[in-house]
Coordinates of C-alpha atoms in Angstrom, one line a residue:
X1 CA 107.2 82.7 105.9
X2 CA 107.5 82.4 101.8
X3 CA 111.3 83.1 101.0
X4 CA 111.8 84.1 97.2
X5 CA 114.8 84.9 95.4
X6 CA 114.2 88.7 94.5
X7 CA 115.6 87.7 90.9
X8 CA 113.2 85.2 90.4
X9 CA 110.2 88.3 91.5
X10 CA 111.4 90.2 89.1
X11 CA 112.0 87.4 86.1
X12 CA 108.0 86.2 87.0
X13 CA 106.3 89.7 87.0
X14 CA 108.7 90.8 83.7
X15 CA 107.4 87.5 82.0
X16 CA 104.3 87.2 83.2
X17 CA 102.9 89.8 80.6
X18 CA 102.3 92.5 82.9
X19 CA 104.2 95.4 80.5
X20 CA 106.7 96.1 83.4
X21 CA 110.1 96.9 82.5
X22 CA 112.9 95.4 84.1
X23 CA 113.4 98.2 86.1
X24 CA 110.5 98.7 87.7
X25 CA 109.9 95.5 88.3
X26 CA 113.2 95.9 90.5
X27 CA 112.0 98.6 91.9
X28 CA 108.6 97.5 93.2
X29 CA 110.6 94.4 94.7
X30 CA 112.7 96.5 96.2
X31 CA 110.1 99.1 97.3
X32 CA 107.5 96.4 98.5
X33 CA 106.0 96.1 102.2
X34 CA 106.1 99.2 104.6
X35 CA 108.0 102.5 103.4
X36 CA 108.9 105.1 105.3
X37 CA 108.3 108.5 103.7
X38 CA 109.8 110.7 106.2
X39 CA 113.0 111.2 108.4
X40 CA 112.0 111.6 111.0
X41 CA 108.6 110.5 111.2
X42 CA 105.8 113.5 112.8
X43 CA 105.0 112.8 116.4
X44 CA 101.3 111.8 116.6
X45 CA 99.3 114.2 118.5
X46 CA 97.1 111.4 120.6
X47 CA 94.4 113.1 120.2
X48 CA 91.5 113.0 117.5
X49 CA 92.0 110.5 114.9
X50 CA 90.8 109.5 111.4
X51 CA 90.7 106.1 109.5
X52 CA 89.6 106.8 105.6
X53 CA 88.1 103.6 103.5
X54 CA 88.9 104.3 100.1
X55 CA 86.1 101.3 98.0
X56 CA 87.4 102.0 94.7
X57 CA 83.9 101.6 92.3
X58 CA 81.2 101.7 94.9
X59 CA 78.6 103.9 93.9
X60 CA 76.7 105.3 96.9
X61 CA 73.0 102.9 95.8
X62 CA 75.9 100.3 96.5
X63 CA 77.2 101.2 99.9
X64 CA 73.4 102.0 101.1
X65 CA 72.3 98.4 100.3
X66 CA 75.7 96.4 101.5
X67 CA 75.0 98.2 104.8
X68 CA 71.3 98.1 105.1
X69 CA 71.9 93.7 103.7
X70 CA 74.2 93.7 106.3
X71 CA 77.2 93.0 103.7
X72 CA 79.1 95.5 105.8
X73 CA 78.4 94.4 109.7
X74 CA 82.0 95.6 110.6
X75 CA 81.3 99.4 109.7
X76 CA 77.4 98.9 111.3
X77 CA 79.0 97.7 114.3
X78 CA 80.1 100.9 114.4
X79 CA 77.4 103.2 112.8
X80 CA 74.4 101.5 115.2
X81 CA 70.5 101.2 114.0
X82 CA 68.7 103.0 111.3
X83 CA 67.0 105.9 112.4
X84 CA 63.9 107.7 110.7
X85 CA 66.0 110.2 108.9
X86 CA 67.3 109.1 105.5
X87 CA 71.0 108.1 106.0
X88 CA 71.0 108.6 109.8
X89 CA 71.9 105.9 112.1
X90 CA 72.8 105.9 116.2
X91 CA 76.3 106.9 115.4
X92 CA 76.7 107.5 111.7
X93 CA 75.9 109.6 108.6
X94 CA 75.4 108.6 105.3
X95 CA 75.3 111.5 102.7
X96 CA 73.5 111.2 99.4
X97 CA 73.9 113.1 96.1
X98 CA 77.5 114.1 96.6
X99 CA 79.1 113.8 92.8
X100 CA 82.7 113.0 91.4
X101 CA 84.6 115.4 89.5
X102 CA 84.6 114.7 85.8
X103 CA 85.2 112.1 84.6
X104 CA 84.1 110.3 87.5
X105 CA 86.9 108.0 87.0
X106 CA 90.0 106.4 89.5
X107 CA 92.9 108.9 89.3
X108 CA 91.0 112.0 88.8
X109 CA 88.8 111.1 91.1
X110 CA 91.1 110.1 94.1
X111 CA 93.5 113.2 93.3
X112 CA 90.1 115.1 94.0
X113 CA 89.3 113.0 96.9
X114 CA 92.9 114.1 98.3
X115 CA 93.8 117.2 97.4
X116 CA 89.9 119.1 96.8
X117 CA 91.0 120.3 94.1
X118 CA 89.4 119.4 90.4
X119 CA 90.8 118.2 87.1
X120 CA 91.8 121.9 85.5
X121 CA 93.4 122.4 89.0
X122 CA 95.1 119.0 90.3
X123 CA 96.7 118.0 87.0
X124 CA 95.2 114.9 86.9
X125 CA 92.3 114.8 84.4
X126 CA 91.6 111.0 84.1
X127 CA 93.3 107.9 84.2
X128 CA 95.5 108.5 81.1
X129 CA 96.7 111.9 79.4
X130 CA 99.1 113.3 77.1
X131 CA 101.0 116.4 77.8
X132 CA 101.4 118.5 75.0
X133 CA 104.3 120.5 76.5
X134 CA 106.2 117.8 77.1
X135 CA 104.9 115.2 74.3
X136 CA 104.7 112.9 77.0
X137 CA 101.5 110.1 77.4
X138 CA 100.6 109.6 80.8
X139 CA 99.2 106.4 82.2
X140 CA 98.9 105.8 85.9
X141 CA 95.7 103.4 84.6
X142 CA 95.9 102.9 81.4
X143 CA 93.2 102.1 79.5
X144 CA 94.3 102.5 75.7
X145 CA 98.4 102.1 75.8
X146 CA 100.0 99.1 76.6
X147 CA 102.7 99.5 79.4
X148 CA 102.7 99.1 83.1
X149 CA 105.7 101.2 83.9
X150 CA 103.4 104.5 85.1
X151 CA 101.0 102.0 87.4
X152 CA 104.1 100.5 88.9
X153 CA 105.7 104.0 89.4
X154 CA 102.5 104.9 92.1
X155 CA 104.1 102.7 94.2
X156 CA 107.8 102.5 93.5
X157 CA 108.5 106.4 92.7
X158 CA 105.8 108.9 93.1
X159 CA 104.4 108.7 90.0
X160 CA 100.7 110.7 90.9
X161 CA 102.8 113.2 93.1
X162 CA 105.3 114.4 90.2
X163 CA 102.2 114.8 88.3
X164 CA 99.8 116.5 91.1
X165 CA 100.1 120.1 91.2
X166 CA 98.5 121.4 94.2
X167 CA 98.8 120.2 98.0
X168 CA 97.6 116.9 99.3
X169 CA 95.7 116.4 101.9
X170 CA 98.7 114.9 103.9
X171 CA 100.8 118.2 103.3
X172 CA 97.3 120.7 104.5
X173 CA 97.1 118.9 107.7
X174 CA 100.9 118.1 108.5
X175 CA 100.0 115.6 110.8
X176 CA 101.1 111.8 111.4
X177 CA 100.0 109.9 108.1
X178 CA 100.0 106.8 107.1
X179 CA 98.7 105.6 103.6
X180 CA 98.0 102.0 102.4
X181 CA 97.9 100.9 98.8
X182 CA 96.6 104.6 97.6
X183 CA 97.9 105.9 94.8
X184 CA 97.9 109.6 96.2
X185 CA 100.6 109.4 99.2
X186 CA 102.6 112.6 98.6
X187 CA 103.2 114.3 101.6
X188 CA 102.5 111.0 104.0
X189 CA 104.9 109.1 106.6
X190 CA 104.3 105.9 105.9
X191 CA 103.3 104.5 103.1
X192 CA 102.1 100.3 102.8
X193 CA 102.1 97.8 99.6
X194 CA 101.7 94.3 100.0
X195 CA 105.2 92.4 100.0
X196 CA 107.4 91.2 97.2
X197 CA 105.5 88.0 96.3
X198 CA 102.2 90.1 97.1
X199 CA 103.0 92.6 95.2
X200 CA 104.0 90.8 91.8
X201 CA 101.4 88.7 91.6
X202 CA 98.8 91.8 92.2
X203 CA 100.7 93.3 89.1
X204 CA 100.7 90.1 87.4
X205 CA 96.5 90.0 86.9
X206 CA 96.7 93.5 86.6
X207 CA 96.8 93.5 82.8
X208 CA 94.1 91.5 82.0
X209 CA 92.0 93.2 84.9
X210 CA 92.6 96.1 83.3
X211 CA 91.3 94.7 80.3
X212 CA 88.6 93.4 81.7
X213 CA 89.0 89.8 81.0
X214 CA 87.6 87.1 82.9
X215 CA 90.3 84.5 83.8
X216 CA 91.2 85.9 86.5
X217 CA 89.9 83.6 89.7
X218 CA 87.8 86.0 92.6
X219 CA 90.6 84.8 94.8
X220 CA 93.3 86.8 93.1
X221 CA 91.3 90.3 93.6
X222 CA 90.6 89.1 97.4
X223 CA 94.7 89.1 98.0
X224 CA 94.7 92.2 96.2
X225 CA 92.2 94.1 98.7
X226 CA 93.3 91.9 101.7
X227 CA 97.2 93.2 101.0
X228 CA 95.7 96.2 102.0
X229 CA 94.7 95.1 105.2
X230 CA 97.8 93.4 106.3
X231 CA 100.4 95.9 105.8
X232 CA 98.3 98.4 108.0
X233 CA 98.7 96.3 110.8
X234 CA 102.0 95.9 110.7
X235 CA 102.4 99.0 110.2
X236 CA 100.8 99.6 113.6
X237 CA 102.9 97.0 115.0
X238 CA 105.7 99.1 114.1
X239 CA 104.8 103.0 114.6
X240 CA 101.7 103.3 116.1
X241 CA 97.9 104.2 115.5
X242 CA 98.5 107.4 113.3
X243 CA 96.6 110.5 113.1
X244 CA 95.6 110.2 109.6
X245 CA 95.4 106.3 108.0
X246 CA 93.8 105.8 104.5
X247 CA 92.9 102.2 103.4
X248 CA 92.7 101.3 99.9
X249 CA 90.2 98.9 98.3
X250 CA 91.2 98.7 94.6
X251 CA 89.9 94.9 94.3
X252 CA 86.2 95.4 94.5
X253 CA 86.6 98.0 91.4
X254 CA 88.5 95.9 89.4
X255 CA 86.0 92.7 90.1
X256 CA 83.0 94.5 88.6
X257 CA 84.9 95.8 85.5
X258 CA 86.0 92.5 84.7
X259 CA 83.3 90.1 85.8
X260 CA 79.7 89.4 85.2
X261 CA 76.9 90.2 86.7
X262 CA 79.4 93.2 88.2
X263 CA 77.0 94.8 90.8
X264 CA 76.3 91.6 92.5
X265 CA 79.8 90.5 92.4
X266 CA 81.1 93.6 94.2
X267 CA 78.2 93.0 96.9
X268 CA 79.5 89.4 97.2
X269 CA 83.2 91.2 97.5
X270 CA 82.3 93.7 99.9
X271 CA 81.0 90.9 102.9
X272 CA 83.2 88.5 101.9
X273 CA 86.9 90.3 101.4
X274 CA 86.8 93.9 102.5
X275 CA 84.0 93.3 105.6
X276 CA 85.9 90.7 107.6
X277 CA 89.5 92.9 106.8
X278 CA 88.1 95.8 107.9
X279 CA 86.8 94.0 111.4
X280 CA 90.4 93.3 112.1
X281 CA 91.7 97.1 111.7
X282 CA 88.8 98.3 114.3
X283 CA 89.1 95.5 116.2
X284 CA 93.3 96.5 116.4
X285 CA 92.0 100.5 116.8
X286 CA 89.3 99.2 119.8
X287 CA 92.1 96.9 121.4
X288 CA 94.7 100.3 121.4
X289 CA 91.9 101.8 122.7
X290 CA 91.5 104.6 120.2
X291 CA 88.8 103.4 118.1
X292 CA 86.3 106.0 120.5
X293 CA 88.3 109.0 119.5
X294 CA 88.5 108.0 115.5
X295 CA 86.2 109.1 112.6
X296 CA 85.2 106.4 110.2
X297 CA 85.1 107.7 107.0
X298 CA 83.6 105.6 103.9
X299 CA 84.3 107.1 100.6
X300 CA 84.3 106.6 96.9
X301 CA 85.7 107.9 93.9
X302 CA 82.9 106.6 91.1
X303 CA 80.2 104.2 91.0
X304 CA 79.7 101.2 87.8
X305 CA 77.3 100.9 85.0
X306 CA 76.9 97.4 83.4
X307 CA 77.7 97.4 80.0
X308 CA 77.9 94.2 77.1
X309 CA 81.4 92.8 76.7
X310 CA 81.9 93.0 73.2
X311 CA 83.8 94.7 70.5
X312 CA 80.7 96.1 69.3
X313 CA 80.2 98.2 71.9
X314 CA 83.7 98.7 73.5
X315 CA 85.2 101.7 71.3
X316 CA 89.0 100.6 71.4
X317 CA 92.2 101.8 69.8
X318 CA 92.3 98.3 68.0
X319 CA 93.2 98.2 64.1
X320 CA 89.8 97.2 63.3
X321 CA 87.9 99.2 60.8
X322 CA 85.2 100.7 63.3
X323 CA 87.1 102.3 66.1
X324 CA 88.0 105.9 66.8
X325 CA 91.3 105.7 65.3
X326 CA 90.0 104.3 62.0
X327 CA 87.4 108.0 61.6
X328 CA 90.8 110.0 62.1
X329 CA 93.0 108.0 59.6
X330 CA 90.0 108.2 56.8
X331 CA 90.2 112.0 57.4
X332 CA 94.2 112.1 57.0
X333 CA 95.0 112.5 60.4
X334 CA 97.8 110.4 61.5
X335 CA 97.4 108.9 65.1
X336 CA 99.8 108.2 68.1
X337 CA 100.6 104.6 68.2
X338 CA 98.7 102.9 71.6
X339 CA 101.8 102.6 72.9
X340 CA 103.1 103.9 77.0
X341 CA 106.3 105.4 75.3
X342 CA 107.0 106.3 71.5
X343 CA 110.1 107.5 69.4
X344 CA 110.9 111.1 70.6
X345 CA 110.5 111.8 66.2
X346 CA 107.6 109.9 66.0
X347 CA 105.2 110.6 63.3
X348 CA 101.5 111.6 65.0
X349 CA 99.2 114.6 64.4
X350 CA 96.3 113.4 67.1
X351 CA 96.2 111.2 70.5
X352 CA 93.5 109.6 72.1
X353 CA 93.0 109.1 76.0
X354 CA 90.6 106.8 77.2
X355 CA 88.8 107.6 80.7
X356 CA 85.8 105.0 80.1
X357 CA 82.7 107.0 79.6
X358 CA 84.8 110.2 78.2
X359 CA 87.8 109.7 75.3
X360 CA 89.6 113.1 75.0
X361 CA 91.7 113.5 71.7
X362 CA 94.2 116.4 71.5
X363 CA 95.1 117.3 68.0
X364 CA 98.4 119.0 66.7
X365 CA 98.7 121.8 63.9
X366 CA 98.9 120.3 60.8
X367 CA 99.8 122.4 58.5
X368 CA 103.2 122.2 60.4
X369 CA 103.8 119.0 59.9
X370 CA 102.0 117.9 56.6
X371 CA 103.3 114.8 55.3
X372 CA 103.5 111.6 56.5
X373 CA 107.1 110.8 58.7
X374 CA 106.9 114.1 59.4
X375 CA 107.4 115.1 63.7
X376 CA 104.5 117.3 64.8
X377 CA 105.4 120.7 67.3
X378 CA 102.9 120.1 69.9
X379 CA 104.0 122.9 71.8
X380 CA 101.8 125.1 69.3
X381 CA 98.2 124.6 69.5
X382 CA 96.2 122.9 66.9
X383 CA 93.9 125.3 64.0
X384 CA 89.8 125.4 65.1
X385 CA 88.7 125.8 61.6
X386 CA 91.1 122.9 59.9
X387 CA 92.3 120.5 62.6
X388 CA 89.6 120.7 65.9
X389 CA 86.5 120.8 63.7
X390 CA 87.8 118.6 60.7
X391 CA 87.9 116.2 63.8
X392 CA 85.1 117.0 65.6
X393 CA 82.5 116.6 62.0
X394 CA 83.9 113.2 60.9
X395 CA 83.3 111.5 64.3
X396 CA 79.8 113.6 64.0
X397 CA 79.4 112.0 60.8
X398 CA 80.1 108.4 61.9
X399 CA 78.0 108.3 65.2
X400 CA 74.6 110.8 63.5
X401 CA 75.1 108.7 60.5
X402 CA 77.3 105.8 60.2
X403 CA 79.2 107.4 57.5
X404 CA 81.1 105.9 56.3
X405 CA 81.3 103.3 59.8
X406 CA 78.0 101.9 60.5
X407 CA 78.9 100.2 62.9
X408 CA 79.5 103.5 64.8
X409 CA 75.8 104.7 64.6
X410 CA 74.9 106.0 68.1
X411 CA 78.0 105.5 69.5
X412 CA 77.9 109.3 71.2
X413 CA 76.1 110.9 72.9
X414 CA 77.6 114.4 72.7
X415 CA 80.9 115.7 70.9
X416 CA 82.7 118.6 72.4
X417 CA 85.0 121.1 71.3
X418 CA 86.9 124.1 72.4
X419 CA 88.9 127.0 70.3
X420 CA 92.7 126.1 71.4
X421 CA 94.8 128.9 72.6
X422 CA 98.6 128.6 74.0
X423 CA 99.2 125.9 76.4
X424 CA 100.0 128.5 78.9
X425 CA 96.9 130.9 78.1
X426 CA 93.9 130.1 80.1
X427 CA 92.0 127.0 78.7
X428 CA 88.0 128.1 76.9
X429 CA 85.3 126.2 78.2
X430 CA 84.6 123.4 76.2
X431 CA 80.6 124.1 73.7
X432 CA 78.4 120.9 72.0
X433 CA 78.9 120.5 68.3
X434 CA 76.0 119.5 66.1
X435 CA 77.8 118.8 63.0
X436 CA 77.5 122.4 61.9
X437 CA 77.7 124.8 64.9
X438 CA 78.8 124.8 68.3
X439 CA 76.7 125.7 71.4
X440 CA 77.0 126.4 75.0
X441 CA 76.4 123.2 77.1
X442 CA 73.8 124.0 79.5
X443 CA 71.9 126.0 76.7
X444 CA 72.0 122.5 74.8
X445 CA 71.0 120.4 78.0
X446 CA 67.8 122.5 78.6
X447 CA 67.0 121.8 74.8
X448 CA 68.1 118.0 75.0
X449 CA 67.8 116.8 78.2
X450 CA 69.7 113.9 80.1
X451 CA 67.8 112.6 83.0
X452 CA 70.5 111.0 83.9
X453 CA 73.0 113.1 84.0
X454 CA 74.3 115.8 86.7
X455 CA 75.4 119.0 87.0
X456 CA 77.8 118.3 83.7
X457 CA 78.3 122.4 82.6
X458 CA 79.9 123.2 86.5
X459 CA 81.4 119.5 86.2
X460 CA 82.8 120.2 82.9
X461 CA 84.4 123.6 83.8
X462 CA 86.1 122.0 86.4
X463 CA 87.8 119.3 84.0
X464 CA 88.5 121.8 81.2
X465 CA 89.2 125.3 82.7
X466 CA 92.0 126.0 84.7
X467 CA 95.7 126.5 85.1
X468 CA 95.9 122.5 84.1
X469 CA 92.6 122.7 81.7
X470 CA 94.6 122.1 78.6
X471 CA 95.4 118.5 79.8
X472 CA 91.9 117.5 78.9
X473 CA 92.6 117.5 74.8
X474 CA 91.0 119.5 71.9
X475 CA 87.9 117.3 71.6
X476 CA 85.8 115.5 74.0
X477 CA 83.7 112.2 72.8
X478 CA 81.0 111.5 75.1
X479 CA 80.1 107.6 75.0
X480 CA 76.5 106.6 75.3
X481 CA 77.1 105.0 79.0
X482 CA 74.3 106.2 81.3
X483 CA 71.4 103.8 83.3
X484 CA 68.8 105.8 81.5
X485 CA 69.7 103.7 78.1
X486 CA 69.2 100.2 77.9
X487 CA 72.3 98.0 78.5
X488 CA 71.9 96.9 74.6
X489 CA 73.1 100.2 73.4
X490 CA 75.5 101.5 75.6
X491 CA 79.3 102.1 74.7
X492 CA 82.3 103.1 76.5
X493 CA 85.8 103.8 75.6
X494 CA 88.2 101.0 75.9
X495 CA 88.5 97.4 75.2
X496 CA 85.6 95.2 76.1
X497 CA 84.5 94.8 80.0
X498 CA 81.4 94.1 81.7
X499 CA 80.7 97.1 83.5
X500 CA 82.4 100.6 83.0
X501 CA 82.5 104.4 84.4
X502 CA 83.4 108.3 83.7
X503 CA 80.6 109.8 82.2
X504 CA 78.2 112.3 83.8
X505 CA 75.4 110.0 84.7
X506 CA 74.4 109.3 88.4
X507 CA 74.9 105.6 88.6
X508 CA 78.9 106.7 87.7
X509 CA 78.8 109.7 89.3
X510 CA 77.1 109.3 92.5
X511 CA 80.1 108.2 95.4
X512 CA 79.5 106.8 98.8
X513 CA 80.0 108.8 101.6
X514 CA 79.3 108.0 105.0
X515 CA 81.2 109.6 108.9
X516 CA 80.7 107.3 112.1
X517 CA 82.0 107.7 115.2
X518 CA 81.7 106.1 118.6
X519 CA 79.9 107.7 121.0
X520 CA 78.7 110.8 118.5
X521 CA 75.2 110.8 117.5
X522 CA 74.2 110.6 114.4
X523 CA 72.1 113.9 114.3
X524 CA 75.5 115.9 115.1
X525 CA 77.0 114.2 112.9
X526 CA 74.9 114.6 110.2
X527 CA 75.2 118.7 111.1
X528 CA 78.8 118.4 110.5
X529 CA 78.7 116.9 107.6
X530 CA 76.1 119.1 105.9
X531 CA 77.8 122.1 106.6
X532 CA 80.7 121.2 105.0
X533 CA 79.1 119.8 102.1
X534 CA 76.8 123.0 101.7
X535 CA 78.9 125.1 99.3
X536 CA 78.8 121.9 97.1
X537 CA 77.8 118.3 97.0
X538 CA 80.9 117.4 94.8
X539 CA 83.5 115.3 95.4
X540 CA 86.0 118.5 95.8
X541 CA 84.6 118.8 99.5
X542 CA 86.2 115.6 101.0
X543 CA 89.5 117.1 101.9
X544 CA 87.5 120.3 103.8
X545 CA 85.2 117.3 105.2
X546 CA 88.6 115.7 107.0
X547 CA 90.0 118.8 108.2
X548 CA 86.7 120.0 109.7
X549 CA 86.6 116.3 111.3
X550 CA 90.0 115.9 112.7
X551 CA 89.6 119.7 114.2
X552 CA 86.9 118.1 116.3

């Protein structure tokens, strides 16, 4: 067994570039291995039992062919032959066209996964935000801000569950939970991370995954999704099969943002990390001798699109003279700093947040604070006429025309914008801006269709109206990221990576879903599953899917 000084865990992950403060690099050390959340822990009820795969990235097309290349002979073990029926095998179901939430991207995604409840609902529109109310950037991923401290905080303090504002699916069912690696846990018993020396150096390559870069060896993401593996067993070892135990994969996500050729390298990650891990945790359910009374559920929170890994087509928050923040300052705005954590009187009119295929930018009144070292009063919303579509026509203006940034010529392929009202007033659905005047979306989509894209007015409402609706910014850019443009000319929002997420079309949208269970056939299961997903194939119906599953 590795014994390491836990000063000398903290000194390497606060050195190692990773944006962790000293304190939370404590506290993860601290926090690392098997937590309990709970005192005492619920009693399980030994009866019907469910074990939820969380494959972070992997777009349903994805899932179908690991399983049907046999990538994934642990979970076809379990699901038996093909039958006739698309997506019906012996013992399983596989469910197609069920979509994310908007932006189909990690932490709105999973919130949705876990709590059924969208964006404008949850309080978790993306995978960073700012608060307005509070003046406070949010970054459990961040894509645009440097700083770790909010990712770190997941696992350490809660982070997503101070900022979730509905029930989790832990607290619905109040049954025996247990939760490994996931970032939603609120409401859980147990909850697993990898230990101490696990843990940093997963939060040591997180930076640079995030980033996209490609120094980082495939060997580092296998510890990262095979942490996940290890701590569940012990977990076991410790307190029993649970009723509830959720699996995270965050790994194979991370391997296709930052590697190329990203599809094929998640295949290669999927049989050669997560299928072999995954035969040891049904092996350990088949040797309790519960695996015959436990639902296998497979599910996803986005699919990838590849995209060129370049500056030219990565819209960052860089100085350059070509990004986003560049169109703002050349219309007088003054943007936030890309920074986790600012000066409480720091001087900043507009703030971007990156989600990948979306950027939203939240804009402050500006005829309050006018000249430059001036502190903005975000608690009052900004004006339509002067601040939203002052905005809103420049970036118009650079991506229609390249003026005055060629470079951003076809950058976009929609700008949206919304009248603000109070923060505490219901949100108005966001309407398409064409330079000169607005338009209700699906009005706009009949006239200029997107093959590609699905269901985005229903998708959009859920993001933008709502009790948390305001969190998703004054203006919406929409990158040009979608399967139906050619690889050449897409763009995304955030520093350059070879494959990226969170717009509306179906290769990002599109999650895996499949049910198995011993014994079931995959007819009935397919019933069950249909029924529940009838209302709507969206995301929002996973929670409803595993309470209708463990009543069973």
């Amino acid at each position: 067994m590795r014994r390491v000084h836990p000063l000398w865990l903290v000194l390497l992950l606060v050195g190692c570039g990773s944006g962790v403060s000293v304190s939370e690099a404590i506290s993860l050390v601290k926090h690392s291995g098997v937590q309990t959340l709970r005192h005492p822990l619920r009693e399980t009820r030994g009866t019907t039992r469910l074990l939820l795969i969380g494959l972070d990235g992997v777009g349903s097309d994805e899932l179908g062919m690991a399983i049907d290349g046999g990538e994934l002979s642990s979970l076809e073990a379990v699901a038996g032959r093909g039958q006739d029926r698309p997506g019906q095998f012996e013992h399983a179901y596989r469910a197609r066209d069920v979509m994310s939430i908007l932006p189909s991207t990690t932490m709105a995604a999973w919130t949705t996964v876990y709590t059924g409840a969208p964006a404008a609902e949850s309080g978790v529109p993306g995978n960073e935000w700012f608060d307005r109310t509070t003046r406070r950037f949010l970054a459990p991923a961040p894509v645009s801000v440097r700083g770790m401290d909010h990712a770190m905080q997941i696992h350490t303090d809660g982070f997503m569950g101070d900022q979730i504002a509905v029930q989790t699916v832990f607290e619905r069912l109040d049954l025996r939970s247990h939760v490994s690696l996931g970032p939603i846990h609120r409401g859980a018993d147990v909850y697993t991370t990898p230990r101490a020396l696990d843990a940093v150096q997963m939060f040591s390559i997180l930076p640079e995954a995030l980033r996209g870069e490609h120094t980082i060896s495939e060997e580092a993401y296998a510890e990262l999704d095979e942490g996940s593996i290890e701590e569940v067993l012990e977990a076991i070892d410790e307190f029993g099969v649970p009723d509830l135990q959720t699996m995270y994969f965050p790994g194979v996500d991370l391997v296709a943002h930052s590697r190329e050729n990203p599809l094929q390298e998640q295949h290669e990650h999927l049989m050669n990390v997560i299928d072999p891990g995954l035969r040891r945790v049904l092996d350990r359910y088949r040797s309790e001798g519960v695996l015959s009374e436990t639902w296998i559920v497979v599910v996803s929170d986005h699919g990838h699109t590849p995209v060129q890994h370049d500056d030219q087509h990565a819209l960052s928050v860089d100085d350059s003279a070509d990004d986003p923040p560049a169109v703002l300052r050349r219309a007088g705005f003054r943007p936030r700093p890309p920074e986790l954590v600012v000066p409480d009187d720091a001087d900043f009119d507009s703030v971007f947040a990156y989600q990948g295929g979306l950027a939203y930018l939240y804009l402050a009144d500006r005829s309050r604070c006018p000249d430059e070292g001036d502190t903005c009063d975000w608690s009052a919303p900004p004006r339509y006429e002067e601040d939203v579509l002052v905005a809103a026509r420049r970036f118009w203006d650079a991506s229609e025309h390249g003026q005055p940034f060629p470079a951003l010529q076809g950058s976009l392929a929609m700008i949206l914008v919304r009248e603000p009202v109070a923060h505490d007033a219901r949100p108005n659905a966001f309407r398409v801006f064409d330079g000169e005047r607005t338009h209700d979306v699906a009005a706009w989509l009949e006239e200029h269709p997107r093959l590609d894209w699905r269901d985005v007015p229903r998708r959009l409402e859920q993001l933008a109206v709502g009790p948390r609706g305001h969190l998703a910014g004054d203006v919406i850019l929409v990158a040009n990221l979608g399967h139906d443009i050619p690889e050449k000319d897409r763009t995304y929002f955030s520093g350059p990576y070879h494959s990226w997420h969170g717009s509306p079309s179906v290769r990002d949208s599109e999650i895996s879903l499949l049910v198995a269970r011993e014994g079931w056939s995959g007819a009935r299961i397919r019933g069950i599953v249909e029924e529940v997903l009838r209302p709507q194939r969206s995301q929002t119906r996973i929670t409803p899917l595993i309470e209708r599953l463990l009543s069973e």
